[in-house]
Amino acid sequence: MNLQTPIDYLKGVGPNRADLLRKELSIYTYQDLLNLFPNRYLDRTHYYKINELQRNSSEVQIIGKIVRFREVAQKRGKRLVATFQDDTGTMELVWFRGQKWIRDSLTPNKAYVIFGKTNWFNGTFSMPHPDIEPLEDHKKSLRVAMQPIYPSTEKLTNKGITNRVVNKIMQQLFLESKNKFAETLPDDLLNALNLLPKNEAVLNVHFPKNQALLAQAQFRLKFEELFYIQLQLILKNLIHKSKIKGYTFDKVGNYFNTFFTHHLPFNLTHAQKRAIKEIRQDLGSHAQMNRLLQGDVGSGKTIVAFMSMLIALDNGFQACLMAPTEILSVQHYNGLLDWCNMLNISIKILTGSTNTLERKHIHESLENGDLQILIGTHALLEDKVKFKHLGLAIIDEQHRFGVAQRSKLWHKGTDHPPHILVMTATPIPRTLAMSVYGDLDLSIIDELPPGRRPVKTVHRYDNNRLKVFRFIRDEIDKGRQVYIVYPLIQESEKMDYKDLMDGYESIARDFPAPKYQISIVHGQMKPADKDYEMQRFAKGETQIMVATTVIEVGVNVPNASVMVIESAERFGLSQLHQLRGRVGRGAEQSYCILMTSHKLSNDSKTRLETMVSTNDGFEIAEVDLKLRGPGDIMGTQQSGVLNLKIANIIKDKAILQSARYYAKKLLQEDPKLALPKNKVVLETYRQLSKFKNIWNYIS
Ligand code: ADP
Ligand code: MG
């Protein structure tokens, strides 16, 4: 049997059902059907006692008897309630429909098996509309112990393709194929990991004999799925490296060495050294670099970026750094300016507010090669911006730029695309990075510069505001500065603006001039006005900065030691973490105060608790991933990679790691998948790969 056979040909399917299966579940072939994995299973191998019931258990099966019926009037009509009892306790069965028929068909004091989900209400468990059958019949019936529940849609159910029907079709598939499914993993992997053969795995995932076999089957299939994704990502990366030529920066010269020996402002951390070394290796190879530099806020990515630029300059090339906002670009520019002056390097900044004359000058000096480093915003992407010899493009705060923008920079190289270094301060959980960015190389700065005191974080309710203000006053008396942040102002959300302005007024009342000076910055201000206020705060002319999240990214005022976040429940975890990163940059103990009302959802509570309990960006990212799911975090463009059929990127982290390990190992041994023992891998990969043409490069 050929698994590529269109689903129409399977007995019991036919053209109408085939059409629905295609439209609703993307099932085109036998293979697709085989890969329709159950979402969950009803475990009918176990019988619960009433006193074992848990408040949020899934479906349970119980043996007992009905001792009495009663009818309860409700707003509309009435409901039928039966008291159900076993030797450990009683519970209720409830029907809202078909009451007469039910009452007539059930006999009190006879043994029944009930099955369904339970609710906890008024001190009793109840099961609405249970599956119910007499114990004798139940014993006689031959049902699969673990009943698979397949993914479905409303349309499918409405058109009669119920779970039972899918089950039947699946049985037919196994019948026609005589359960002979070709193995898709090589023997040595099966042996090394003690995996179930393909045949047994698919059989037990669709028709599990028991929990243990089901678990083994799931493990094998998840491993297989993740293994081939990793194989594909790693191969893409290898091909990219062999295919996309890059400029070779083979010397580390004067700029780098002078800076390193004479001007290094502090000792680099181990993690910074490691990152620089990895980047140097990439730049020195003949392939174009595509590297992601991950490091928590304040971990010191800037100097790594700068030293990478020096390598480009040492080899006669130009470099650029693009940041998402004007404020950030200015800050980068100011930060690098001193170092550049010391080394006699020409550096300029280009943003939306650069005037025409300066702009013209920049364009010219870029094209004739006089300008060595250009910092800026999206303005860098304009077609008019042409480099003589762009060798390295650095992007700060990657998630704010789209993939399209990255590729625009790519085309600014002359002979080859420039090397690309993407920096992000929002740590992406390692597991996710592995599967989404498997084709980018990854450097991680997982160490903060020494001497940093972790920010102390607390959660306070709104009615404690007076105490919080008192604390702020004390800190200002000690000479420190304070941020007070409100949720984002969006054009449509007049409420936010009102919150911010109300907040500002009440703060202005409690912190009166002239003793206190307050800055305010929000998204509806002109960039120049924003900048002016930011500068006043940065220079210490104002003690309090009332702002929306415009200050989220990158802003550096080491004297600011308190971050108050208003309506903290409205912020996402990564945003909270970013905001907190604005303080704790100086030598003083810093504080982050999360203000909320008493009304908090469970997710909000989890976010707040996480913030209070850890400063580790990676840990926070993991929680964020669990709360929001990978799709939300990575945006939709990469969701293809995450469109997993059986594995779950959050729960199956360990399997993912092992899959990646074995995929790497296999490719190291046999990069072209040419060994006879890997024939099965090559064939399966070809089947799976949508990018068939990439084989041209390898074989
Ligand atoms: P981020 O990774 O958030 O961009 P920065 O590069 O802005 O972090 O660095 C944050 C602060 O830490 C800066 O003031 C920088 O000068 C300082 N810094 C960076 N690396 C070190 C180090 N190895 N030792 C001491 N201070 C450092
Ligand atoms: Mg930074």
PDB file of N, CA, C and O and ligand atoms in Angstrom, residues 297-298 300-302 328 331-332 396-397 423 425 553-554 582 585, ligand 2:
ATOM      1  N   VAL A 297      18.803  41.955  29.848  1.00  0.00           N
ATOM      2  CA  VAL A 297      19.036  43.390  29.973  1.00  0.00           C
ATOM      3  C   VAL A 297      20.238  43.625  30.873  1.00  0.00           C
ATOM      4  O   VAL A 297      20.333  43.019  31.938  1.00  0.00           O
ATOM      5  N   GLY A 298      21.132  44.467  30.436  1.00  0.00           N
ATOM      6  CA  GLY A 298      22.280  44.806  31.268  1.00  0.00           C
ATOM      7  C   GLY A 298      23.403  43.795  31.245  1.00  0.00           C
ATOM      8  O   GLY A 298      24.373  43.908  31.981  1.00  0.00           O
ATOM      9  N   GLY A 300      25.464  43.368  28.917  1.00  0.00           N
ATOM     10  CA  GLY A 300      26.640  43.923  28.249  1.00  0.00           C
ATOM     11  C   GLY A 300      26.785  43.488  26.805  1.00  0.00           C
ATOM     12  O   GLY A 300      27.870  43.082  26.366  1.00  0.00           O
ATOM     13  N   LYS A 301      25.735  43.619  26.041  1.00  0.00           N
ATOM     14  CA  LYS A 301      25.801  43.236  24.628  1.00  0.00           C
ATOM     15  C   LYS A 301      26.498  44.315  23.797  1.00  0.00           C
ATOM     16  O   LYS A 301      27.126  44.027  22.794  1.00  0.00           O
ATOM     17  N   THR A 302      26.383  45.587  24.276  1.00  0.00           N
ATOM     18  CA  THR A 302      26.889  46.693  23.462  1.00  0.00           C
ATOM     19  C   THR A 302      28.372  46.552  23.145  1.00  0.00           C
ATOM     20  O   THR A 302      28.794  46.732  22.008  1.00  0.00           O
ATOM     21  N   LEU A 328      16.827  55.067  21.555  1.00  0.00           N
ATOM     22  CA  LEU A 328      17.833  54.020  21.648  1.00  0.00           C
ATOM     23  C   LEU A 328      19.004  54.259  20.727  1.00  0.00           C
ATOM     24  O   LEU A 328      20.161  54.028  21.096  1.00  0.00           O
ATOM     25  N   GLN A 331      21.153  56.781  22.211  1.00  0.00           N
ATOM     26  CA  GLN A 331      21.915  56.258  23.323  1.00  0.00           C
ATOM     27  C   GLN A 331      23.098  55.400  22.857  1.00  0.00           C
ATOM     28  O   GLN A 331      24.197  55.507  23.383  1.00  0.00           O
ATOM     29  N   HIS A 332      22.864  54.585  21.856  1.00  0.00           N
ATOM     30  CA  HIS A 332      23.955  53.793  21.290  1.00  0.00           C
ATOM     31  C   HIS A 332      25.033  54.706  20.724  1.00  0.00           C
ATOM     32  O   HIS A 332      26.219  54.500  20.943  1.00  0.00           O
ATOM     33  N   ASP A 396      19.711  45.712  16.885  1.00  0.00           N
ATOM     34  CA  ASP A 396      19.432  45.617  18.317  1.00  0.00           C
ATOM     35  C   ASP A 396      17.938  45.397  18.515  1.00  0.00           C
ATOM     36  O   ASP A 396      17.129  45.935  17.782  1.00  0.00           O
ATOM     37  N   GLU A 397      17.595  44.623  19.515  1.00  0.00           N
ATOM     38  CA  GLU A 397      16.187  44.387  19.854  1.00  0.00           C
ATOM     39  C   GLU A 397      15.443  43.783  18.679  1.00  0.00           C
ATOM     40  O   GLU A 397      14.490  44.330  18.157  1.00  0.00           O
ATOM     41  N   MET A 423      20.785  41.248  17.980  1.00  0.00           N
ATOM     42  CA  MET A 423      20.884  41.223  19.438  1.00  0.00           C
ATOM     43  C   MET A 423      19.494  41.292  20.038  1.00  0.00           C
ATOM     44  O   MET A 423      18.676  42.105  19.623  1.00  0.00           O
ATOM     45  N   ALA A 425      17.296  41.327  23.815  1.00  0.00           N
ATOM     46  CA  ALA A 425      17.329  41.369  25.275  1.00  0.00           C
ATOM     47  C   ALA A 425      16.174  40.573  25.854  1.00  0.00           C
ATOM     48  O   ALA A 425      16.091  40.389  27.046  1.00  0.00           O
ATOM     49  N   VAL A 553      12.572  50.000  26.363  1.00  0.00           N
ATOM     50  CA  VAL A 553      13.760  49.427  25.764  1.00  0.00           C
ATOM     51  C   VAL A 553      15.008  50.270  25.976  1.00  0.00           C
ATOM     52  O   VAL A 553      15.016  51.452  25.715  1.00  0.00           O
ATOM     53  N   GLY A 554      16.017  49.644  26.511  1.00  0.00           N
ATOM     54  CA  GLY A 554      17.365  50.198  26.418  1.00  0.00           C
ATOM     55  C   GLY A 554      17.767  51.424  27.209  1.00  0.00           C
ATOM     56  O   GLY A 554      18.943  51.641  27.426  1.00  0.00           O
ATOM     57  N   ARG A 582      15.340  48.595  33.588  1.00  0.00           N
ATOM     58  CA  ARG A 582      15.744  50.011  33.557  1.00  0.00           C
ATOM     59  C   ARG A 582      16.412  50.421  34.847  1.00  0.00           C
ATOM     60  O   ARG A 582      17.122  51.423  34.891  1.00  0.00           O
ATOM     61  N   ARG A 585      21.031  49.537  37.435  1.00  0.00           N
ATOM     62  CA  ARG A 585      22.159  49.734  36.537  1.00  0.00           C
ATOM     63  C   ARG A 585      23.291  50.474  37.228  1.00  0.00           C
ATOM     64  O   ARG A 585      24.365  50.619  36.657  1.00  0.00           O
TER      65      ARG A 585
HETATM   66 MG    MG B   2      21.301  47.303  24.912  1.00  0.00          MG
END
